Coordinates of C-alpha atoms in Angstrom, one line a residue:
Chain A
X65 CA 11.0 94.3 7.6
X66 CA 8.4 94.2 4.8
X67 CA 9.5 93.2 1.3
X68 CA 7.9 96.2 -0.5
X69 CA 7.4 99.4 1.3
X70 CA 5.7 102.6 0.1
X71 CA 6.4 105.4 2.6
X72 CA 4.5 108.7 2.5
X73 CA 4.2 108.7 -1.3
X74 CA 2.9 111.8 -2.9
X75 CA 2.2 112.6 -6.5
X76 CA 1.2 115.9 -7.9
X77 CA 0.4 116.7 -11.6
X78 CA 0.4 120.5 -11.9
X79 CA -2.1 121.7 -9.2
X80 CA -3.7 118.3 -8.9
X81 CA -2.6 116.1 -5.9
X82 CA -3.3 112.7 -7.2
X83 CA -1.7 110.6 -4.4
X84 CA -1.6 111.9 -0.8
X85 CA 0.6 110.6 1.9
X86 CA 0.2 107.0 0.8
X87 CA 2.0 104.4 3.1
X88 CA 1.8 100.7 2.7
X89 CA 3.9 97.7 3.7
X90 CA 3.7 94.6 1.7
X91 CA 5.1 91.2 2.8
X92 CA 6.9 88.8 0.5
X93 CA 4.5 86.7 -1.5
X94 CA 1.5 88.8 -0.6
X95 CA -1.2 89.6 -3.1
X96 CA -2.4 93.1 -2.6
X97 CA -5.3 94.8 -4.5
X98 CA -5.6 98.5 -5.0
X99 CA -9.3 99.1 -5.3
X100 CA -11.1 102.3 -6.0
X101 CA -13.1 104.3 -8.5
X102 CA -11.6 106.0 -11.6
X103 CA -9.3 108.8 -10.6
X104 CA -8.6 107.6 -7.1
X105 CA -4.9 107.4 -7.7
X106 CA -4.5 103.6 -7.7
X107 CA -2.9 103.4 -11.1
X108 CA -0.6 106.3 -10.2
X109 CA 0.6 104.4 -7.1
X110 CA 1.3 101.3 -9.3
X111 CA 3.1 103.4 -11.9
X112 CA 5.3 104.9 -9.2
X113 CA 6.2 101.4 -8.1
X114 CA 6.9 100.4 -11.7
X115 CA 9.1 103.5 -12.2
X116 CA 6.9 105.1 -14.9
X117 CA 6.1 108.0 -12.6
X118 CA 8.5 109.7 -10.3
X119 CA 7.0 110.4 -6.8
X120 CA 6.7 114.1 -5.8
X121 CA 7.6 112.9 -2.3
X122 CA 8.1 109.7 -0.4
X123 CA 10.2 106.5 -0.8
X124 CA 9.8 103.1 -2.4
X125 CA 11.9 100.2 -1.3
X126 CA 12.0 96.7 -2.7
X127 CA 13.7 94.0 -0.6
X128 CA 15.4 96.7 1.5
X129 CA 16.7 98.6 -1.5
X130 CA 15.6 102.1 -2.2
X131 CA 14.3 102.2 -5.8
X132 CA 12.6 105.6 -5.7
X133 CA 15.0 107.2 -8.2
X134 CA 15.7 104.1 -10.2
X135 CA 14.7 103.9 -13.9
X136 CA 11.8 101.5 -14.7
X137 CA 14.2 99.2 -16.7
X138 CA 16.4 98.7 -13.6
X139 CA 13.8 97.7 -11.1
X140 CA 13.3 94.1 -11.9
X141 CA 9.5 94.2 -11.9
X142 CA 7.1 92.4 -14.1
X143 CA 4.0 94.1 -15.4
X144 CA 0.7 93.2 -17.1
X145 CA -1.3 95.9 -18.8
X146 CA -5.0 96.2 -19.6
X147 CA -4.3 96.4 -23.3
X148 CA -2.1 93.2 -23.2
X149 CA 0.9 95.2 -24.7
X150 CA 2.3 92.1 -26.5
X151 CA 4.9 93.1 -29.1
X152 CA 3.0 92.6 -32.4
X153 CA 6.2 92.0 -34.4
X154 CA 7.2 89.0 -32.3
X155 CA 5.8 85.5 -31.9
X156 CA 4.5 84.3 -28.5
X157 CA 7.8 82.6 -27.8
X158 CA 9.8 85.7 -28.7
X159 CA 7.6 87.9 -26.6
X160 CA 8.2 85.6 -23.5
X161 CA 11.9 85.5 -24.3
X162 CA 12.2 89.3 -24.7
X163 CA 13.1 90.1 -21.0
X164 CA 15.6 87.3 -20.8
X165 CA 17.2 88.4 -24.1
X166 CA 17.5 92.0 -22.8
X167 CA 19.2 90.6 -19.7
X168 CA 21.7 88.7 -21.9
X169 CA 20.6 85.2 -20.9
X170 CA 22.2 82.4 -23.0
X171 CA 20.0 80.9 -25.8
X172 CA 19.6 77.5 -24.1
X173 CA 18.5 79.1 -20.8
X174 CA 16.0 81.3 -22.7
X175 CA 14.5 78.4 -24.6
X176 CA 14.1 76.3 -21.4
X177 CA 12.5 79.2 -19.5
X178 CA 10.1 80.0 -22.4
X179 CA 9.0 76.4 -22.5
X180 CA 8.6 76.4 -18.8
X181 CA 6.5 79.6 -18.9
X182 CA 4.3 78.5 -21.8
X183 CA 3.6 75.2 -20.0
X184 CA 2.7 77.2 -16.8
X185 CA 0.1 79.2 -18.7
X186 CA -1.1 76.1 -20.7
X187 CA -0.1 77.5 -24.2
X188 CA 2.9 75.2 -25.0
X189 CA 1.8 74.6 -28.5
X190 CA 1.2 78.2 -29.4
X191 CA 4.8 79.5 -29.2
X192 CA 5.1 80.1 -32.9
X193 CA 2.0 82.2 -33.2
X194 CA 1.8 86.0 -33.5
X195 CA -0.3 87.9 -30.9
X196 CA -3.0 88.7 -33.5
X197 CA -3.6 85.0 -33.9
X198 CA -4.6 84.7 -30.3
X199 CA -7.8 85.4 -28.4
X200 CA -7.8 88.2 -25.7
X201 CA -7.6 85.7 -22.9
X202 CA -4.7 83.9 -24.5
X203 CA -2.9 87.2 -25.2
X204 CA -3.2 88.1 -21.5
X205 CA -1.8 84.7 -20.4
X206 CA 1.1 85.3 -22.7
X207 CA 1.6 88.7 -21.2
X208 CA 1.6 87.0 -17.7
X209 CA 4.3 84.5 -18.9
X210 CA 6.3 87.3 -20.4
X211 CA 6.2 89.3 -17.2
X212 CA 7.2 86.3 -15.1
X213 CA 9.9 84.9 -17.4
X214 CA 12.8 87.2 -16.2
X215 CA 12.0 86.2 -12.5
X216 CA 10.9 89.7 -11.4
X217 CA 10.9 90.5 -7.6
X218 CA 7.4 92.1 -7.9
X219 CA 4.5 91.5 -10.2
X220 CA 2.3 94.5 -11.1
X221 CA -1.1 94.0 -12.7
X222 CA -2.8 97.1 -14.1
X223 CA -6.4 96.1 -14.6
X224 CA -5.3 93.1 -16.7
X225 CA -8.8 91.6 -16.8
X226 CA -10.9 94.6 -17.7
X227 CA -10.8 94.0 -21.5
X228 CA -11.9 90.4 -21.3
X229 CA -15.4 88.9 -21.3
X230 CA -16.9 87.8 -18.0
X231 CA -16.2 84.0 -18.3
X232 CA -12.6 84.4 -19.4
X233 CA -12.1 87.0 -16.7
X234 CA -13.1 84.7 -13.9
X235 CA -11.0 81.8 -15.2
X236 CA -7.9 84.0 -15.8
X237 CA -8.1 85.6 -12.4
X238 CA -8.1 82.2 -10.8
X239 CA -5.2 81.2 -12.9
X240 CA -3.3 84.4 -12.0
X241 CA -3.9 83.7 -8.3
X242 CA -2.8 80.1 -8.6
X243 CA 0.4 81.0 -10.4
X244 CA 1.1 83.8 -7.9
X245 CA 0.7 81.4 -5.0
X246 CA 2.8 78.7 -6.7
X247 CA 5.6 81.1 -7.4
X248 CA 5.2 83.0 -4.1
X249 CA 5.7 86.3 -6.0
X250 CA 4.8 89.6 -4.3
X251 CA 1.9 91.1 -6.4
X252 CA 0.1 94.4 -6.6
X253 CA -3.2 94.3 -8.6
X254 CA -5.1 97.4 -9.6
X255 CA -8.8 97.1 -10.2
X256 CA -12.1 98.9 -9.9
X257 CA -14.0 95.7 -9.7
X258 CA -14.6 94.9 -6.0
X259 CA -15.6 91.3 -6.7
X260 CA -12.4 90.7 -8.5
X261 CA -10.3 92.2 -5.7
X262 CA -12.1 90.3 -3.0
X263 CA -11.9 87.0 -4.7
X264 CA -8.1 86.8 -5.2
X265 CA -6.4 89.2 -2.7
X266 CA -4.7 88.6 0.6
X267 CA -5.3 92.2 1.4
X268 CA -7.2 95.1 -0.2
X269 CA -6.4 98.8 -0.2
X270 CA -9.5 100.8 -0.8
X271 CA -8.5 104.1 -2.2
X272 CA -10.5 107.4 -2.6
X273 CA -9.2 110.8 -3.6
X274 CA -5.5 109.7 -3.5
X275 CA -5.8 108.4 0.0
X276 CA -5.9 104.8 1.3
X277 CA -9.2 104.8 3.1
X278 CA -8.8 101.3 4.5
X279 CA -6.4 98.4 4.3
X280 CA -7.4 94.9 5.3
X281 CA -8.4 91.4 4.3
X282 CA -11.4 91.1 2.0
X283 CA -13.6 89.7 4.9
X284 CA -12.6 92.7 7.1
X285 CA -13.2 95.2 4.3
X286 CA -16.6 93.9 3.5
X287 CA -17.9 93.2 6.9
X288 CA -16.2 96.0 8.9
X289 CA -15.8 99.0 6.6
X290 CA -14.3 101.9 8.5
X291 CA -15.7 104.7 6.4
X292 CA -18.9 105.4 4.6
X293 CA -17.0 105.5 1.3
X294 CA -15.6 102.0 1.8
X295 CA -19.0 100.6 2.9
X296 CA -20.6 102.1 -0.2
X297 CA -17.9 101.2 -2.6
X298 CA -17.5 97.6 -1.6
X299 CA -20.7 95.7 -2.0
X300 CA -24.3 96.9 -1.8
X301 CA -25.5 98.7 1.4
X302 CA -28.8 99.5 3.0
X303 CA -28.7 102.6 5.3
X304 CA -31.0 103.3 8.2
X305 CA -31.4 106.1 10.8
X306 CA -31.7 104.5 14.3
X307 CA -32.3 106.2 17.6
X308 CA -29.9 105.6 20.4
X309 CA -31.6 104.2 23.5
X310 CA -28.6 103.1 25.7
X311 CA -25.1 104.1 24.4
X312 CA -23.3 102.0 27.0
X313 CA -24.9 98.7 25.9
X314 CA -25.2 99.7 22.2
X315 CA -29.0 99.5 22.3
X316 CA -30.9 101.4 19.6
X317 CA -34.4 101.4 18.2
X318 CA -35.5 101.0 14.6
X319 CA -39.2 101.3 13.7
X320 CA -40.1 100.7 17.3
X321 CA -38.0 97.6 17.6
X322 CA -35.0 97.3 19.9
X323 CA -31.7 96.2 18.5
X324 CA -28.2 95.9 20.0
X325 CA -25.3 97.3 17.9
X326 CA -21.9 95.5 18.0
X327 CA -19.7 98.5 18.6
X328 CA -20.8 99.4 22.1
X329 CA -20.3 101.8 23.8
X330 CA -21.7 104.1 21.2
X331 CA -20.1 107.5 20.7
X332 CA -23.6 109.2 20.9
X333 CA -26.0 110.2 23.6
X334 CA -29.4 108.7 24.3
X335 CA -32.1 110.1 22.0
X336 CA -29.6 111.0 19.2
X337 CA -29.9 109.4 15.7
X338 CA -27.1 107.4 14.1
X339 CA -26.5 106.3 10.5
X340 CA -26.2 102.5 10.3
X341 CA -26.0 100.1 7.4
X342 CA -26.8 96.5 6.6
X343 CA -25.6 94.2 3.8
X344 CA -28.5 92.8 1.6
X345 CA -27.7 89.3 2.9
X346 CA -28.1 90.4 6.5
X347 CA -31.8 91.1 5.9
X348 CA -33.5 87.6 5.8
X349 CA -36.9 86.9 4.4
X350 CA -39.4 85.3 6.8
X351 CA -39.3 84.7 10.5
X352 CA -35.8 83.5 11.6
X353 CA -35.5 82.0 15.1
X354 CA -32.0 83.5 15.7
X355 CA -32.9 87.0 14.5
X356 CA -33.3 89.9 17.0
X357 CA -36.1 91.7 15.3
X358 CA -38.9 91.1 12.8
X359 CA -40.2 93.9 10.5
X360 CA -42.7 94.0 7.7
X361 CA -41.6 95.3 4.3
X362 CA -43.4 96.2 1.0
X363 CA -41.8 94.5 -2.1
X364 CA -41.2 97.1 -4.8
X365 CA -39.1 95.1 -7.3
X366 CA -37.8 91.6 -7.9
X367 CA -34.6 90.7 -9.7
X368 CA -34.1 87.0 -10.4
X369 CA -30.3 86.5 -10.8
X370 CA -30.2 82.7 -10.9
X371 CA -29.0 81.3 -7.6
X372 CA -29.8 84.5 -5.9
X373 CA -33.0 86.6 -5.9
X374 CA -32.5 90.3 -5.0
X375 CA -35.6 92.1 -3.7
X376 CA -36.1 95.8 -3.5
X377 CA -38.5 96.8 -0.6
X378 CA -39.6 99.6 1.6
X379 CA -38.5 98.8 5.2
X380 CA -38.8 101.1 8.2
X381 CA -39.0 104.1 5.9
X382 CA -35.9 103.1 3.9
X383 CA -35.6 101.7 0.4
X384 CA -33.6 98.5 0.9
X385 CA -32.2 95.6 -1.1
X386 CA -32.3 92.1 0.3
X387 CA -30.9 88.8 -1.1
X388 CA -32.4 85.4 -0.8
X389 CA -31.3 82.1 -2.3
X390 CA -33.4 80.7 -5.1
X391 CA -35.4 77.6 -4.2
X392 CA -37.1 75.7 -7.1
X393 CA -40.1 74.9 -4.9
X394 CA -40.6 78.5 -3.6
X395 CA -41.5 81.2 -6.1
X396 CA -40.2 84.7 -5.3
X397 CA -42.6 87.3 -3.7
X398 CA -44.6 89.4 -6.1
X399 CA -44.2 93.2 -6.4
X400 CA -46.6 94.9 -4.0
X401 CA -46.8 92.1 -1.5
X402 CA -45.9 92.5 2.1
X403 CA -43.1 90.2 3.5
X404 CA -41.7 89.6 6.9
X405 CA -38.0 90.5 7.2
X406 CA -35.7 89.3 10.1
X407 CA -32.7 91.3 11.1
X408 CA -30.2 91.5 14.0
X409 CA -28.4 94.4 15.6
X410 CA -25.0 92.4 15.5
X411 CA -25.0 92.6 11.6
X412 CA -25.3 96.4 11.6
X413 CA -22.3 98.5 10.4
X414 CA -21.9 101.8 12.2
X415 CA -20.9 104.4 9.5
X416 CA -18.3 107.1 10.0
X417 CA -18.1 109.9 7.4
Chain B
X246 CA -27.4 110.9 -65.3
X247 CA -25.0 110.8 -62.3
X248 CA -23.6 107.5 -63.5
X249 CA -23.0 109.0 -67.0
X250 CA -21.2 111.9 -65.4
X251 CA -19.0 109.6 -63.4
X252 CA -18.0 107.6 -66.4
X253 CA -17.4 110.8 -68.3
X254 CA -15.1 112.1 -65.5
X255 CA -13.3 108.8 -65.4
X256 CA -12.7 108.7 -69.2
X257 CA -11.5 112.4 -69.1
X258 CA -9.0 111.4 -66.4
X259 CA -7.8 108.4 -68.2
X260 CA -7.4 110.4 -71.4
X261 CA -5.6 113.2 -69.5
X262 CA -3.2 110.9 -67.8
X263 CA -2.7 108.0 -70.1
X264 CA -2.7 109.6 -73.5
X265 CA 0.5 111.6 -72.9
X266 CA 2.1 108.6 -71.4
X267 CA 1.1 106.5 -74.4
X268 CA 2.4 109.2 -76.8
X269 CA 5.7 109.4 -75.0
X270 CA 6.2 105.6 -74.8
X271 CA 5.2 105.2 -78.5
X272 CA 7.6 108.0 -79.5
X273 CA 10.5 106.4 -77.5
X274 CA 10.0 103.2 -79.6
X275 CA 10.3 105.0 -83.0
X276 CA 14.1 105.6 -83.0
X277 CA 14.6 103.1 -85.9
X278 CA 12.8 104.5 -88.9
X279 CA 9.6 102.6 -89.9
X280 CA 9.5 100.0 -87.1
X281 CA 9.1 99.9 -83.4
X282 CA 12.4 99.1 -81.5
X283 CA 14.0 99.4 -78.1
X284 CA 17.0 101.2 -79.6
X285 CA 16.5 104.4 -77.6
X286 CA 16.4 102.3 -74.4
X287 CA 19.5 100.4 -75.4
X288 CA 21.3 103.7 -76.1
X289 CA 20.3 105.1 -72.7
X290 CA 21.2 102.0 -70.8
X291 CA 24.7 101.5 -72.3
X292 CA 25.5 105.2 -71.9
X293 CA 28.3 105.3 -69.2
X294 CA 26.9 108.6 -68.1
X295 CA 23.5 107.0 -67.4
X296 CA 25.1 104.3 -65.3
X297 CA 27.3 106.7 -63.4
X298 CA 24.6 109.3 -62.6
X299 CA 21.9 106.6 -61.9
X300 CA 24.4 104.8 -59.6
X301 CA 25.3 108.1 -57.9
X302 CA 21.6 108.9 -57.3
X303 CA 20.8 105.4 -56.0
X304 CA 23.7 105.7 -53.5
X305 CA 22.5 109.1 -52.5
X306 CA 19.0 107.9 -52.1
X307 CA 20.1 105.1 -49.8
X308 CA 22.1 107.5 -47.6
X309 CA 19.2 109.9 -47.6
X310 CA 16.8 107.1 -46.5
X311 CA 19.2 105.9 -43.7
X312 CA 19.6 109.5 -42.5
X313 CA 15.8 110.1 -42.8
X314 CA 15.0 107.0 -40.7
X315 CA 17.6 108.0 -38.1
X316 CA 16.2 111.5 -37.9
X317 CA 12.4 110.9 -38.2
X318 CA 11.7 107.7 -36.4
X319 CA 13.1 108.8 -33.0
X320 CA 11.7 112.3 -33.4
X321 CA 8.2 111.2 -34.3
X322 CA 8.4 108.5 -31.5
X323 CA 9.6 111.0 -28.9
X324 CA 6.9 113.6 -29.9
X325 CA 4.2 110.9 -29.6
X326 CA 5.5 109.5 -26.3
X327 CA 6.7 112.5 -24.4
X328 CA 5.6 115.7 -26.1
X329 CA 2.2 115.3 -27.8
X330 CA 1.5 119.0 -27.2
X331 CA 4.4 119.7 -29.6
X332 CA 3.0 117.6 -32.5
X333 CA 1.4 120.5 -34.4
X334 CA 4.7 122.5 -34.2
X335 CA 6.7 119.5 -35.5
X336 CA 4.2 118.8 -38.2
X337 CA 4.4 122.5 -39.3
X338 CA 8.2 122.3 -39.4
X339 CA 8.1 119.1 -41.5
X340 CA 5.7 120.7 -43.9
X341 CA 7.9 123.7 -44.6
X342 CA 9.9 122.0 -47.5
X343 CA 6.6 121.9 -49.4
X344 CA 6.2 125.6 -49.3
X345 CA 9.9 126.7 -49.5
X346 CA 11.2 126.0 -53.1
X347 CA 14.3 123.8 -53.4
X348 CA 16.2 126.6 -55.0
X349 CA 15.8 128.7 -51.9
X350 CA 16.9 125.9 -49.6
X351 CA 20.0 125.2 -51.8
X352 CA 21.0 128.8 -52.0
X353 CA 20.7 129.0 -48.2
X354 CA 22.9 125.9 -47.9
X355 CA 25.5 127.4 -50.3
X356 CA 25.5 130.7 -48.3
X357 CA 25.8 128.9 -45.0
X358 CA 28.3 126.2 -45.9
X359 CA 30.5 127.8 -48.6
X360 CA 34.3 127.6 -48.5
X361 CA 34.6 130.8 -46.4
X362 CA 32.1 129.7 -43.8
X363 CA 32.7 128.0 -40.4
X364 CA 31.7 124.7 -41.9
X365 CA 33.0 124.7 -45.5
X366 CA 31.1 121.7 -46.8
X367 CA 31.1 122.9 -50.4
X368 CA 34.9 122.9 -50.4
X369 CA 35.1 119.2 -51.2
X370 CA 33.2 116.6 -53.2
X371 CA 32.4 114.6 -50.1
X372 CA 31.3 117.7 -48.2
X373 CA 29.0 118.7 -51.1
X374 CA 27.6 115.1 -51.3
X375 CA 26.8 115.3 -47.5
X376 CA 25.2 118.7 -48.1
X377 CA 23.2 117.3 -51.0
X378 CA 22.1 114.4 -48.9
X379 CA 20.8 116.8 -46.2
X380 CA 19.0 118.7 -48.9
X381 CA 17.3 115.5 -50.2
X382 CA 16.4 114.6 -46.6
X383 CA 14.8 118.0 -46.2
X384 CA 12.8 117.6 -49.4
X385 CA 11.6 114.1 -48.4
X386 CA 10.9 115.2 -44.8
X387 CA 7.1 115.9 -45.2
X388 CA 6.6 112.4 -46.7
X389 CA 8.8 110.5 -44.4
X390 CA 7.5 112.2 -41.3
X391 CA 3.8 111.7 -42.3
X392 CA 4.4 108.0 -43.2
X393 CA 6.2 107.3 -39.9
X394 CA 3.7 109.3 -37.8
X395 CA 0.8 107.4 -39.4
X396 CA 2.6 104.1 -38.7
X397 CA 3.1 105.1 -35.0
X398 CA -0.6 105.9 -34.8
X399 CA -1.5 102.3 -35.5
X400 CA 0.4 101.0 -32.4
X401 CA 0.0 101.8 -28.7
X402 CA 3.4 103.5 -28.4
X403 CA 3.1 104.4 -24.7
X404 CA 2.1 100.9 -23.5
X405 CA 4.5 99.0 -25.7
X406 CA 7.3 101.3 -24.4
X407 CA 6.4 100.7 -20.8
X408 CA 6.0 97.0 -21.4
X409 CA 9.5 96.9 -22.8
X410 CA 10.9 99.1 -20.0
X411 CA 9.4 96.8 -17.4
X412 CA 11.3 93.9 -19.0
X413 CA 14.5 95.8 -18.7
X414 CA 14.9 97.4 -22.1
X415 CA 16.6 100.7 -22.6
X416 CA 15.7 103.3 -25.2
X417 CA 18.0 101.9 -27.9
X418 CA 16.5 98.4 -27.6
X419 CA 12.9 99.8 -27.5
X420 CA 13.5 101.8 -30.7
X421 CA 15.3 99.2 -32.6
X422 CA 13.5 96.0 -31.5
X423 CA 10.0 97.2 -30.7
X424 CA 9.1 100.5 -32.4
X425 CA 11.0 100.3 -35.7
X426 CA 9.9 96.8 -36.6
X427 CA 6.3 97.7 -35.8
X428 CA 6.3 100.7 -38.1
X429 CA 8.5 99.1 -40.8
X430 CA 5.8 99.2 -43.4
X431 CA 5.3 102.9 -42.8
X432 CA 9.1 103.5 -42.8
X433 CA 9.5 101.6 -46.1
X434 CA 6.6 103.7 -47.6
X435 CA 8.5 106.8 -46.6
X436 CA 11.8 105.2 -47.9
X437 CA 10.3 104.5 -51.3
X438 CA 8.9 108.0 -51.6
X439 CA 12.3 109.3 -50.7
X440 CA 13.9 107.1 -53.3
X441 CA 11.5 108.4 -56.0
X442 CA 12.2 112.0 -55.0
X443 CA 16.0 111.6 -55.0
X444 CA 16.1 109.8 -58.3
X445 CA 14.1 112.6 -60.1
X446 CA 15.5 115.7 -58.2
X447 CA 17.2 118.3 -60.4
X448 CA 17.5 121.7 -58.7
X449 CA 19.7 120.8 -55.7
X450 CA 22.0 118.4 -57.6
X451 CA 22.4 120.9 -60.5
X452 CA 23.1 123.9 -58.3
X453 CA 25.6 122.0 -56.1
X454 CA 27.1 120.6 -59.3
X455 CA 26.9 116.9 -58.5
X456 CA 26.7 114.2 -61.1
X457 CA 23.1 113.1 -60.3
X458 CA 20.4 111.5 -62.4
X459 CA 18.2 114.6 -62.5
X460 CA 20.7 116.9 -64.2
X461 CA 21.7 114.0 -66.6
X462 CA 18.0 113.7 -67.7
X463 CA 17.9 117.4 -68.3
X464 CA 21.2 117.4 -70.4
X465 CA 20.0 114.4 -72.4
X466 CA 16.6 116.1 -73.0
X467 CA 18.3 119.2 -74.4
X468 CA 20.5 117.3 -76.9
X469 CA 18.7 114.1 -78.0
X470 CA 15.4 113.3 -79.6
X471 CA 14.2 109.7 -78.7
X472 CA 16.5 109.0 -75.6
X473 CA 14.8 111.5 -73.3
X474 CA 11.4 109.8 -73.9
X475 CA 13.0 106.4 -73.1
X476 CA 14.6 107.9 -70.0
X477 CA 11.3 109.4 -68.9
X478 CA 9.6 106.0 -69.3
X479 CA 12.4 104.4 -67.3
X480 CA 12.1 107.1 -64.5
X481 CA 8.3 106.6 -64.5
X482 CA 8.8 102.8 -64.2
X483 CA 11.1 103.3 -61.3
X484 CA 8.6 105.5 -59.5
X485 CA 5.8 103.1 -60.1
X486 CA 8.0 100.2 -59.0
X487 CA 8.5 102.1 -55.7
X488 CA 4.7 102.6 -55.3
X489 CA 4.2 98.9 -56.0
X490 CA 6.8 97.9 -53.4
X491 CA 5.0 100.0 -50.8
X492 CA 1.8 98.1 -51.5
X493 CA 3.7 94.7 -51.4
X494 CA 5.4 95.5 -48.1
X495 CA 2.1 96.5 -46.5
X496 CA 0.3 93.4 -47.8
X497 CA 2.9 90.8 -46.9
X498 CA 3.9 92.1 -43.5
X499 CA 2.3 89.6 -41.0
X500 CA 1.8 91.8 -38.0
X501 CA 0.9 94.8 -40.2
X502 CA -2.0 92.8 -41.4
X503 CA -3.0 92.2 -37.8
X504 CA -3.2 96.0 -37.1
X505 CA -5.4 96.6 -40.2

């Protein structure tokens, strides 16, 4: 049996159904990300797990115990907030000790645990400082230590990295993942940043309109999106219309070139058009020996992003993005030039509405 | 020209406010004929009536402050957290003591809580003291509520509450260990304003016949020459000391500085 189960969760605010029939099983020690745009219901799901919102319908169990009707302060969960939420009147050490104090832990135990937690986040020498004397990244690390100090059964992270600058965000997310793996704590992470979700999650739940559109490992979500929404929301996508030549073998034609799609047999008849998509990295500049097809594209824009160069081009009647690695000895194509682009049918993603 | 007008306005203000104060202070020092002395102050301070009434008003002020904190902090917190749509209504209610004269309030109290009512508070000295304390709390409500509400506005009440709940804290712990310490500066501002109001209040104490400082000042003013001026200076100093304390509390509170 799963450690944390959400069964047919529903949440309605007035006439607005924010979460619809949401079911999810999470294993012990798993790191799950709820990913989706603003208003998709991901934070509401998290808040229902935390006990801050009461589900309109459905059940939540933690370690086999039904906690659906339990108050937030009786659920033994740890939570990190976007706005840090450190208690401004307390020092760092007092903040970390707060949960233990509330539980009535003896002073010696509290002090030992605070020292352990501060060492874990690398802020052992800042225990006497007040939150306002810390940087945003340090405050959020203290918030992590505070959440973990009372040994919660589940850790909930409500967009904890959103308020931080890019560099701190990357280092803190790696630290969170490291600590989560070391402690083996079951974690739910809410974010709208797909790169963040893909880099640290065991599984991602992509949400849209209160519904879990797809649940899967980051590799699966990115490379095999089940719906158009998932494909568009996670990563950049180039879409094409292809004509079905042979549904049984998955053969289609694009700009007169024959390609074989991976999901044969196709649910379409010969002569029909299908919507398919390709990730920018699946379009490769130049003639590639392993590619199925070679097309000519007109470069319309060039974005130099350091290690990667993203080109915008017109290809087979579609505006596409394609990525190529930077090479110091090869300057990028100029705008207006014609380039050869290699592609293969096996990289195509068949889009469902 | 504008600069000249500004200086003129400032000077007029100073003359308007400081001249009477100077006149009163100067008069209070002239009790001994021909020289300045503190005789009037000495006479006031050694008067057992002064000590008794001032002591009574200080105790009443402390009880009023305690009651005000217990009433206003949870109310303002709950309105901000759970019922923000009711804020205008609560604000309106807290403003009522400013537009309803104290004499109307106290007559209402006497009518409701007289000896033949279902709760005869005026039947005993203790009961009347409690009634007077409620009256003082009502008069101080607009100031106390606004001070606390402003304090609550400077912190993220919702997130701090949820953070504390996720760590296992109940409502009592959240209010006493998280909310109150974080609005302490604002609460103390309200407390000092309450103190100043209670020390100088006359109508309620006089009509409820309690030995408070306000009626004592009035009796002294009607019967003596120099002592009332000395008393007024003392009362003025107490009020200004309260204002100074508000400033000090705000300035020296570490985490309050962080919010600024």
